[in-house]
């Protein structure tokens, strides 16, 4: 049957970097992958806040084959939205501050410095009913999974009408039943 | 130039809503020479406006005006302000429906007699039988081009169907095929054959799937007897001193109130908006809402027992390729109370794209349990389970005590508690769905909870006696002779089948009745 090529087909520069957000380089108004593969500017949110949100996002919806960039892309709209919406900015900043406070109490470091996923997930479980967590999870659901750039990684092909549908492209090509 | 009728023209049939019920009724009336205006709350899109993108289309065409929910149903927890997944646009939910076109069964139209006394259920026999409906089912099937009727071949089975079929065969099910679908398997009625695009729920880009938007309404408009007014949200129905309806008041696109006079009014806004409109049309003559002397307007809300089973296999499936719902097992849609519940259910193929599967597979879930399932997206098959739920008087659409919409109309609250029979049926259906996929070698299966309701039924139910329901066997209000209900809200009980074919058959039957009554001078 016709399979979907799951190899990264976009530019290597954009998608090479995987790894925990702790490794991201935080500058003034920006954060960047250590390799220089990608970077993002933030003007409203603290760069450290964005770095934490990226790690939290990966821990909420962990996909080992997705680069940090996929999570950063899902979160990027928060920066501009926070400029328009003070309560959103407050929710995100204080959500991260509170999470870091909990983390410090438990482990003596900030969230992104907790090296074991299991420990980070336990911290998230302790805040999963908060407005901060639910807002982030809900927005990620569309921000992450509705990003067409990642669809091939899941074997999903997206729009088909412009390609004539699947009538000649494998709608019934299953070969194992 | 499209026909435009005068708002003071009191000779018009006014139809509220343009979906499977309203769009079909209006077209049939226009074809019978009756001047008809349709007031549709949503805008008018055409096929060119459809895109193969789940969220974009959802945000474009869905009825997203705020609603509230209550009750024990999981939808109230997962989607508290989205009880229903239906469409606000010309064509209504016939843009979004998957095309499954099944006749109800004889015993389902006699639910009270067949099922007997079911505690807590407000069961009633329909005032019509299958024999009454059969000629109209036949007309509807011919009109809609339903596969496996009228010598129309079935659709070819896609990958998702082939998995379903293999499992059905292994379990010994005898009635599994690619469905009776109002989706062209060959060119018909000026519309294309299905190209296996997928995205049936986002509006068919081929026009292969029947929708009132392009398969009915343009034919009505071509007669010169039909005007469709989009962006017209009806707020109240008015009546005269004799208690006959005389006009409707609606908000136009700019929010200005308009009054359209009417000879008859047919309400077809789907089972949440239709009772909302009647309840919002109370007057000194009808203090509990229009046509509500029985107190049944808004009650007996049904939404079908639903759920899905998704399964992951060792090898790929690509369930999203091709027609979304062209696959069915009907063996379980019998009434066999020895299973622990009355009524039955259908098993139908369903596929969601990656974005919607993320939203609906396990609402609220996060972490590796969830994401590992998503990682196997292309190895997944899916089925939708749809069965008869029990009407309960306390399951109801009501006007919110304090919240209003932008026009000042009270928003609806949708209350639903699962009946014990619904829960027993869902448990059985999940079990059989899992067994079916296990038989094909599934490595992991998921009982996916109900999506927001697309099959909304029963809130203006049909009854023999005026104190048991809202409308008579013609969908005509017991209390108001020139007021009709023309959507799924007139269903007395829900049956196991996807309701659209029955809604269309009832609309065609009602159109004949209205034509005859008008000819006799009775309306």
XYZ file of C-alpha atoms in Angstrom:
700
model
C 0.000 0.000 0.000
C 1.046 3.581 -0.528
C 2.722 4.871 2.623
C 3.410 8.424 3.681
C 7.045 9.486 3.804
C 7.602 10.404 7.424
C 11.115 11.702 7.004
C 11.532 15.387 7.737
C 11.098 17.069 4.401
C 11.261 20.677 5.450
C 14.573 22.440 5.781
C 17.020 20.774 8.109
C 17.767 24.113 9.685
C 14.227 24.396 10.950
C 13.704 20.928 12.203
C 16.996 19.407 13.193
C 16.907 20.413 16.784
C 15.121 18.162 19.196
C 15.767 17.976 22.878
C 14.628 19.501 26.099
C 13.878 23.160 26.425
C 16.583 23.417 29.077
C 19.105 23.414 26.269
C 17.540 26.386 24.528
C 19.627 29.526 24.609
C 17.743 32.349 26.262
C 18.746 35.825 25.186
C 17.196 39.234 25.597
C 13.834 39.007 23.901
C 14.597 35.741 22.189
C 15.351 32.099 22.589
C 17.227 29.823 20.244
C 18.177 26.227 19.691
C 21.790 25.703 20.774
C 22.720 24.602 17.265
C 21.337 27.843 15.897
C 18.841 25.784 13.898
C 15.951 27.997 14.866
C 15.130 30.884 17.116
C 12.073 32.824 18.134
C 11.609 36.352 19.321
C 9.341 37.238 22.172
C 8.407 40.805 22.905
C 5.694 40.504 25.534
C 6.356 37.270 27.384
C 9.619 36.649 29.189
C 11.956 34.458 27.113
C 12.357 32.201 30.140
C 8.586 31.877 30.334
C 8.417 30.799 26.723
C 11.207 28.315 27.265
C 9.276 26.787 30.155
C 6.056 26.706 28.135
C 7.859 24.798 25.387
C 8.987 22.145 27.847
C 5.560 21.979 29.503
C 3.994 21.572 26.069
C 6.256 18.693 25.186
C 5.434 17.090 28.515
C 1.697 17.505 27.928
C 1.778 16.075 24.410
C 5.081 14.209 24.138
C 5.950 13.150 20.607
C 9.554 12.053 20.472
C 9.778 12.530 16.751
C 8.738 16.179 16.907
C 11.355 18.861 17.333
C 11.002 21.611 19.916
C 10.226 23.856 17.002
C 6.813 22.196 16.595
C 5.888 23.118 20.157
C 7.373 26.595 19.795
C 5.267 27.109 16.665
C 2.121 26.155 18.568
C 2.984 28.590 21.352
C 4.206 31.498 19.221
C 0.758 33.173 18.941
C 0.726 33.649 22.726
C 3.320 36.395 22.524
C 1.290 38.700 20.291
C -1.955 37.721 22.010
C -0.454 38.603 25.385
C 0.313 42.080 24.111
C -3.391 42.551 23.414
C -4.680 40.706 26.440
C -3.147 41.524 29.809
C -5.080 38.775 31.570
C -3.628 36.164 29.207
C -0.129 37.454 29.853
C -0.800 37.352 33.574
C -2.193 33.810 33.344
C 0.869 32.517 31.481
C 3.490 34.364 33.489
C 1.963 33.530 36.848
C 1.265 29.954 35.752
C 4.940 29.475 35.005
C 5.977 31.284 38.186
C 3.731 29.041 40.274
C 4.960 25.916 38.510
C 8.557 26.926 39.114
C 7.792 27.608 42.780
C 6.326 24.122 43.149
C 9.297 22.675 41.319
C 11.801 24.519 43.489
C 10.057 23.266 46.607
C 10.225 19.701 45.363
C 13.529 19.582 43.525
C 15.421 22.789 44.272
C 15.552 23.838 40.611
C 13.290 25.381 38.003
C 10.943 23.286 35.858
C 13.109 23.119 32.751
C 16.035 21.928 34.853
C 14.219 18.841 36.115
C 15.889 16.193 34.012
C 13.456 13.311 34.367
C 10.240 13.402 32.412
C 8.434 11.384 35.082
C 9.189 14.026 37.687
C 8.021 16.822 35.413
C 4.816 14.967 34.595
C 4.136 14.516 38.312
C 4.461 18.268 38.731
C 2.035 18.858 35.873
C -0.449 16.429 37.381
C -0.421 18.585 40.490
C -1.540 21.606 38.450
C -3.700 19.945 35.806
C -6.949 21.384 37.107
C -5.658 24.957 37.046
C -6.892 27.465 34.504
C -3.276 27.884 33.335
C -2.846 24.216 32.526
C -6.254 23.783 30.922
C -5.820 26.887 28.781
C -2.426 25.700 27.604
C -3.620 22.147 26.937
C -6.688 23.312 25.052
C -4.767 25.724 22.846
C -2.054 23.163 22.149
C -4.639 20.697 20.930
C -5.248 22.792 17.856
C -1.924 24.664 17.822
C 0.077 21.466 17.711
C -2.081 18.953 15.839
C -3.448 21.469 13.362
C 0.054 22.371 12.182
C 0.244 20.924 8.684
C 4.046 20.801 8.850
C 3.902 17.941 11.348
C 1.170 15.877 9.666
C 3.529 13.709 7.620
C 5.162 12.584 10.874
C 1.841 10.951 11.741
C 1.178 9.617 8.271
C -1.670 12.054 7.716
C -1.958 13.622 4.274
C -4.379 16.489 4.825
C -6.300 18.028 1.947
C -6.953 15.695 -0.953
C -9.568 17.340 -3.169
C -6.870 19.295 -4.996
C -5.139 15.996 -5.747
C -8.264 14.295 -7.077
C -9.101 12.580 -3.801
C -7.885 9.081 -3.080
C -9.767 7.247 -5.817
C -6.499 6.646 -7.660
C -4.243 7.191 -4.658
C -4.826 4.319 -2.318
C -8.294 4.628 -0.763
C -8.605 0.831 -0.853
C -5.005 -0.303 -1.046
C -4.815 -2.079 2.296
C -2.940 -5.315 1.686
C -3.138 -7.250 4.918
C -6.814 -7.926 5.637
C -32.637 37.509 -10.725
C -33.550 35.479 -7.697
C -37.115 35.748 -6.505
C -37.722 38.235 -3.716
C -40.965 38.257 -1.832
C -42.527 41.136 0.031
C -42.353 41.024 3.806
C -46.025 41.976 3.934
C -47.055 39.154 1.635
C -49.296 37.080 3.896
C -49.733 34.333 1.287
C -46.279 32.854 1.823
C -45.188 29.638 3.380
C -42.368 30.610 5.743
C -39.820 27.924 6.510
C -37.376 28.486 9.355
C -34.161 26.647 8.544
C -32.741 25.200 5.339
C -31.287 21.833 6.300
C -32.494 18.344 5.443
C -35.985 19.117 6.774
C -36.506 22.785 5.939
C -34.532 22.805 2.695
C -36.385 19.764 1.382
C -39.809 20.982 2.489
C -39.260 24.434 0.983
C -38.078 22.983 -2.309
C -40.975 20.529 -2.484
C -43.474 23.310 -1.711
C -41.962 25.550 -4.386
C -42.112 22.682 -6.863
C -45.789 22.272 -5.952
C -46.361 25.921 -6.884
C -46.478 27.303 -3.359
C -44.653 30.560 -2.785
C -42.128 29.939 -0.053
C -39.507 31.934 1.780
C -36.780 30.274 3.830
C -35.255 32.174 6.706
C -31.835 30.717 7.432
C -29.893 31.895 10.476
C -26.519 31.321 8.850
C -24.781 32.670 5.757
C -24.823 31.125 2.310
C -21.674 29.338 1.265
C -21.206 27.374 -1.912
C -19.044 24.362 -2.730
C -16.180 26.700 -3.737
C -16.089 27.881 -0.116
C -15.483 24.382 1.252
C -11.922 23.472 2.154
C -10.395 20.143 3.146
C -9.489 21.455 6.569
C -11.292 20.274 9.683
C -10.865 23.238 11.984
C -11.250 25.863 9.288
C -14.565 24.375 8.171
C -15.682 23.783 11.737
C -15.112 27.437 12.550
C -16.721 28.541 9.313
C -19.969 26.571 9.257
C -20.734 25.266 12.750
C -23.453 26.601 15.009
C -21.116 28.165 17.582
C -23.527 30.535 19.318
C -23.266 29.913 23.018
C -25.339 27.137 24.537
C -25.122 25.689 28.015
C -25.443 22.100 29.147
C -26.439 20.176 32.230
C -27.014 16.569 33.193
C -24.894 13.464 33.551
C -23.947 13.025 29.888
C -20.248 13.207 29.189
C -20.734 15.853 26.485
C -21.632 18.322 29.258
C -18.209 17.735 30.799
C -16.144 17.492 27.607
C -17.874 20.220 25.574
C -19.901 22.283 28.069
C -20.826 25.000 25.575
C -21.038 22.820 22.482
C -23.775 20.242 23.025
C -24.356 19.866 19.306
C -22.130 19.608 16.263
C -24.463 21.067 13.669
C -24.300 23.684 10.966
C -25.394 27.316 10.773
C -25.460 27.986 7.047
C -27.760 27.527 4.076
C -28.044 23.750 3.728
C -27.827 23.328 7.488
C -26.390 20.103 8.784
C -26.908 18.465 5.378
C -23.533 20.091 4.575
C -21.872 18.224 7.435
C -23.733 14.907 7.512
C -21.895 11.813 6.326
C -24.632 10.553 4.017
C -25.830 7.373 5.779
C -29.451 6.923 4.640
C -31.273 4.200 6.531
C -34.967 3.503 6.897
C -36.318 3.176 10.397
C -37.680 -0.249 11.230
C -41.335 -1.113 11.769
C -40.890 -1.997 15.437
C -38.967 1.216 16.121
C -42.014 3.261 15.115
C -43.948 1.295 17.751
C -41.423 1.715 20.522
C -43.868 1.814 23.423
C -45.710 -1.296 22.239
C -42.547 -3.166 21.385
C -40.355 -2.294 24.337
C -43.125 -2.220 26.938
C -42.739 -0.329 30.162
C -39.162 0.924 30.444
C -38.701 2.659 33.772
C -38.026 6.379 33.397
C -38.556 6.338 29.648
C -41.309 8.476 28.133
C -41.905 6.060 25.278
C -44.715 6.490 22.806
C -45.676 4.841 19.537
C -45.392 7.077 16.500
C -48.817 8.062 15.121
C -47.630 6.684 11.766
C -46.395 3.282 10.722
C -43.695 2.099 8.398
C -46.406 1.541 5.774
C -47.243 5.246 5.939
C -43.613 6.154 5.495
C -42.576 3.622 2.860
C -43.758 5.549 -0.204
C -41.946 8.599 1.081
C -38.818 6.651 1.942
C -38.853 5.496 -1.675
C -39.263 9.076 -2.914
C -36.524 10.301 -0.626
C -34.117 7.579 -1.723
C -34.732 8.346 -5.372
C -34.408 12.068 -4.795
C -31.207 11.779 -2.802
C -29.676 9.034 -4.907
C -29.142 6.561 -2.086
C -26.771 3.729 -2.980
C -28.203 0.197 -2.955
C -31.627 1.619 -3.872
C -33.009 2.454 -7.302
C -30.342 0.237 -8.952
C -27.592 2.554 -7.744
C -24.482 0.513 -6.944
C -22.863 0.647 -3.533
C -19.758 2.736 -3.029
C -16.466 0.870 -3.232
C -15.158 0.021 0.214
C -12.132 1.946 1.449
C -9.367 0.752 3.763
C -11.352 1.530 6.892
C -14.293 -0.460 5.504
C -12.100 -3.421 4.632
C -10.961 -3.682 8.237
C -14.574 -3.443 9.431
C -15.694 -6.077 6.947
C -12.908 -8.480 7.870
C -13.813 -8.180 11.542
C -17.526 -8.494 10.875
C -16.920 -11.684 8.914
C -14.779 -13.121 11.698
C -17.486 -12.397 14.268
C -20.104 -14.004 12.060
C -22.042 -10.840 11.318
C -24.092 -11.297 8.169
C -25.085 -7.762 7.275
C -22.006 -5.719 6.530
C -21.645 -3.623 3.387
C -20.478 -0.209 2.217
C -23.719 1.378 3.289
C -26.827 2.984 1.911
C -25.304 6.329 1.237
C -26.662 9.511 -0.301
C -23.280 9.827 -1.953
C -23.140 9.303 -5.693
C -21.331 6.114 -6.633
C -21.840 7.204 -10.233
C -22.771 10.581 -11.742
C -26.429 11.297 -11.064
C -28.834 14.198 -10.932
C -26.263 16.606 -12.359
C -23.822 15.791 -9.587
C -20.440 14.050 -9.698
C -19.461 10.616 -8.512
C -17.501 10.333 -5.291
C -13.737 10.650 -5.760
C -12.930 9.224 -2.315
C -11.696 12.581 -1.055
C -12.509 12.063 2.599
C -13.604 15.265 4.388
C -17.272 14.312 3.951
C -18.008 16.110 7.239
C -16.419 19.352 6.018
C -18.695 19.778 3.003
C -18.316 17.627 -0.104
C -16.043 19.342 -2.626
C -17.445 17.155 -5.425
C -21.090 17.718 -4.631
C -21.314 13.906 -4.722
C -22.996 13.846 -1.320
C -26.595 15.015 -1.218
C -27.095 18.348 0.530
C -30.061 20.679 0.332
C -27.545 23.447 -0.408
C -26.927 22.270 -3.957
C -29.188 19.236 -4.526
C -32.540 20.781 -3.477
C -32.621 24.530 -2.942
C -31.409 25.548 -6.435
C -34.214 23.430 -7.907
C -36.704 25.213 -5.732
C -35.266 28.576 -6.688
C -35.489 27.659 -10.365
C -39.276 27.476 -10.055
C -39.441 31.139 -9.114
C -41.430 30.172 -6.037
C -38.602 30.041 -3.538
C -36.592 32.742 -1.864
C -33.838 31.832 0.585
C -32.904 34.627 2.947
C -29.597 33.868 4.692
C -28.368 35.589 7.866
C -31.925 35.749 9.139
C -32.216 34.555 12.737
C -35.862 34.081 13.638
C -36.611 35.260 17.169
C -40.350 34.870 17.577
C -43.406 33.572 15.774
C -46.478 35.781 16.068
C -50.119 34.781 15.960
C -53.423 36.502 15.327
C -56.509 36.800 17.509
C -57.721 33.399 16.302
C -54.518 31.756 17.497
C -53.192 31.139 14.008
C -49.613 32.084 13.268
C -49.382 35.204 11.152
C -45.759 36.347 10.975
C -42.248 35.733 12.160
C -39.853 38.326 13.531
C -36.217 37.899 12.622
C -32.920 39.707 12.989
C -31.245 40.353 9.660
C -27.517 40.427 9.010
C -27.121 43.882 10.501
C -29.171 42.923 13.556
C -32.199 44.921 12.436
C -35.509 43.331 13.306
C -37.759 42.433 10.373
C -41.259 41.029 10.286
C -42.245 38.528 7.595
C -45.939 37.794 7.248
C -46.938 34.191 6.716
C -49.805 31.954 5.656
C -48.131 29.012 7.341
C -44.910 28.669 9.302
C -42.761 25.532 9.268
C -40.078 25.328 11.935
C -36.966 23.382 10.959
C -34.116 24.788 12.999
C -32.936 21.440 14.389
C -33.967 20.045 17.771
C -32.337 22.718 19.886
C -33.339 25.856 17.981
C -36.844 24.710 17.034
C -38.131 24.294 20.603
C -36.135 27.365 21.627
C -38.061 29.384 19.061
C -41.434 28.018 20.172
C -40.616 28.593 23.839
C -39.475 32.116 23.016
C -42.795 32.785 21.249
C -44.991 32.748 24.326
C -47.934 35.116 24.478
C -50.994 35.667 26.614
C -52.763 33.037 24.502
C -49.832 30.622 24.703
C -48.213 31.457 28.065
C -45.957 28.375 28.128
C -44.702 28.879 24.606
C -46.288 28.414 21.214
C -47.875 25.015 20.587
C -46.990 23.914 24.093
C -50.314 23.101 25.750
C -48.925 19.603 26.285
C -45.860 20.934 28.061
C -43.767 18.703 25.765
C -42.013 21.422 23.758
C -38.310 21.018 24.428
C -38.784 17.733 26.287
C -37.825 14.168 25.333
C -34.575 15.438 23.874
C -32.781 12.528 22.245
C -29.300 12.479 20.738
C -28.815 8.773 20.018
C -26.670 6.456 22.051
C -23.310 7.149 20.460
C -19.664 6.381 20.939
C -16.746 5.317 18.775
C -14.192 2.569 18.838
C -10.777 3.270 17.371
C -8.253 0.478 17.060
C -4.525 0.392 16.342
C -3.092 -2.352 14.166
C 0.418 -3.559 13.601
C 0.192 -2.557 9.958
C -1.084 0.652 8.329
C -4.737 1.424 7.563
C -4.942 5.085 6.506
C -8.572 5.286 7.591
C -8.902 8.901 6.457
C -8.683 7.985 2.787
C -12.048 7.908 1.091
C -15.694 8.256 2.051
C -15.951 8.832 5.788
C -18.937 6.622 6.606
C -19.338 4.161 3.724
C -19.386 1.025 5.825
C -21.962 -0.499 8.123
C -22.789 -3.556 10.195
C -26.525 -3.738 10.864
C -26.672 -7.052 12.735
C -26.941 -5.302 16.112
C -29.761 -2.954 15.149
C -32.415 -5.500 16.091
C -34.433 -5.415 19.286
C -33.053 -8.279 21.344
C -33.694 -7.548 25.023
C -31.645 -10.579 26.060
C -28.618 -8.333 25.442
C -29.672 -6.336 28.499
C -31.322 -3.396 26.777
C -34.154 -2.616 24.387
C -33.592 -1.242 20.913
C -30.488 -1.657 18.823
C -27.495 0.063 17.339
C -25.574 0.365 14.099
C -21.827 0.064 13.663
C -20.586 2.428 10.953
C -17.140 3.293 9.731
C -15.899 6.715 10.730
C -12.588 8.452 10.292
C -11.295 11.704 11.660
C -8.304 13.659 10.426
C -5.368 14.089 12.776
C -6.577 17.442 14.179
C -10.057 16.167 15.038
C -8.869 12.816 16.313
C -6.668 14.749 18.750
C -9.714 16.662 19.923
C -12.149 13.765 20.140
C -10.278 10.505 20.787
C -10.170 11.045 24.523
C -11.265 14.608 25.339
C -9.127 16.188 28.020
C -6.449 13.499 27.874
C -2.749 14.335 27.872
C 0.489 12.500 28.380
C 1.983 9.447 26.758
C -1.083 7.252 27.012
C -2.766 9.687 24.646
C 0.160 10.690 22.457
C 1.285 7.125 21.850
C -2.148 6.528 20.347
C -1.786 9.599 18.156
C 1.633 8.359 17.056
C -0.163 5.365 15.510
C -2.642 7.510 13.619
C -1.973 5.898 10.260
C -2.390 2.418 11.747
C -5.852 3.186 13.073
C -9.331 2.078 12.028
C -12.489 3.594 13.426
C -16.170 2.931 13.815
C -19.040 4.999 15.078
C -21.733 3.395 17.189
C -25.205 4.843 16.863
C -28.266 3.443 18.569
C -31.651 4.230 19.975
C -31.665 6.233 23.178
C -34.660 6.470 25.462
C -36.803 9.595 25.414
C -37.017 11.034 28.921
C -39.295 13.871 29.854
C -36.575 15.483 31.959
C -34.076 15.543 29.081
C -34.874 18.892 27.635
C -34.008 22.031 25.795
C -35.026 25.052 27.840
C -34.479 28.781 27.804
C -31.591 29.922 29.961
C -32.817 31.836 32.989
C -30.448 34.768 32.553
C -28.099 34.517 29.551
C -29.176 36.127 26.289
C -27.707 36.096 22.801
C -26.765 39.224 20.867
C -30.381 39.679 19.798
C -31.611 39.517 23.378
C -33.081 36.035 22.947
C -32.501 33.624 25.838
C -29.822 31.093 24.951
C -30.773 27.413 25.147
C -29.687 24.997 27.840
C -29.525 21.346 26.854
C -30.061 18.906 29.692
C -29.416 15.225 29.196
C -29.022 12.311 31.565
C -28.103 8.967 30.093
C -30.823 6.394 30.714
C -29.763 3.042 32.154
C -30.788 1.498 28.835
C -28.471 3.899 26.965
C -25.567 2.985 29.233
C -26.171 -0.747 28.856
C -26.368 -0.392 25.088
C -23.186 1.686 24.932
C -21.297 -0.859 27.030
C -22.459 -3.643 24.721
C -21.607 -1.672 21.610
C -18.111 -0.842 22.866
C -17.561 -4.494 23.674
C -18.698 -5.673 20.246
C -16.679 -2.972 18.533
C -13.565 -4.039 20.358
C -14.256 -7.700 19.634
C -14.632 -6.905 15.945
C -11.263 -5.180 15.770
C -9.600 -7.753 18.037
C -10.691 -10.383 15.529
C -8.584 -8.602 12.892
C -5.578 -8.385 15.202
C -5.944 -5.006 16.888
C -3.137 -4.333 19.330
C -4.968 -1.565 21.211
C -8.560 -0.321 21.135
C -10.164 2.802 22.546
C -13.737 3.432 23.704
C -14.113 6.996 22.503
C -16.890 8.963 24.216
C -19.692 10.705 22.324
C -18.915 13.704 20.163
C -21.195 16.735 20.467
C -24.573 15.626 19.132
C -25.275 15.672 15.427
C -28.478 13.593 15.770
C -30.672 15.913 17.785
C -34.210 14.614 18.028
C -37.547 14.594 19.767
C -38.063 18.025 21.282
C -41.342 18.691 19.452
C -42.540 15.159 19.214
C -45.247 13.705 17.068
C -48.181 12.086 18.886
C -51.667 10.793 18.291
C -53.069 12.701 21.269
C -52.534 16.394 21.811
C -51.587 15.980 25.454
C -48.722 13.556 24.663
C -46.807 15.607 22.155
C -46.480 18.772 20.132
C -47.408 17.827 16.560
C -49.738 15.373 14.850
C -48.856 12.738 12.281
C -48.303 15.426 9.653
C -45.912 17.419 11.800
C -48.719 19.951 12.266
C -48.950 21.543 15.709
C -51.821 20.129 17.743
C -52.539 23.616 19.037
C -52.005 25.754 15.912
C -53.260 24.471 12.606
C -50.986 26.543 10.357
C -47.809 25.834 12.301
C -45.620 22.881 11.333
C -42.464 21.275 12.622
C -40.311 19.889 9.816
C -37.080 18.647 11.340
C -35.883 15.823 13.568
C -37.529 17.413 16.583
C -40.808 15.809 15.503
C -39.411 12.282 16.016
C -41.483 10.412 18.582
C -38.602 8.063 19.260
C -35.143 7.902 17.731
C -34.657 4.406 16.309
C -31.140 3.170 15.685
C -30.722 4.726 12.269
C -29.066 7.957 11.201
C -32.103 10.237 11.013
C -31.661 12.242 7.821
C -33.503 9.923 5.427
C -36.493 9.905 7.788
C -36.354 13.702 8.122
C -36.414 14.029 4.322
C -39.221 11.465 3.958
C -41.287 13.305 6.577
C -40.642 16.628 4.836
C -41.812 15.253 1.485
C -44.897 13.761 3.128
C -45.605 17.021 4.907
C -45.208 18.968 1.659
C -47.901 16.802 0.029
C -50.180 17.346 3.007
C -49.680 21.118 3.005
C -50.297 21.245 -0.753
C -53.512 19.228 -0.391
C -54.763 21.209 2.587
C -54.089 24.479 0.809
C -55.886 23.205 -2.280
C -58.874 22.357 -0.106
C -58.772 25.777 1.480
C -58.098 24.239 4.877
C -54.855 26.143 5.364
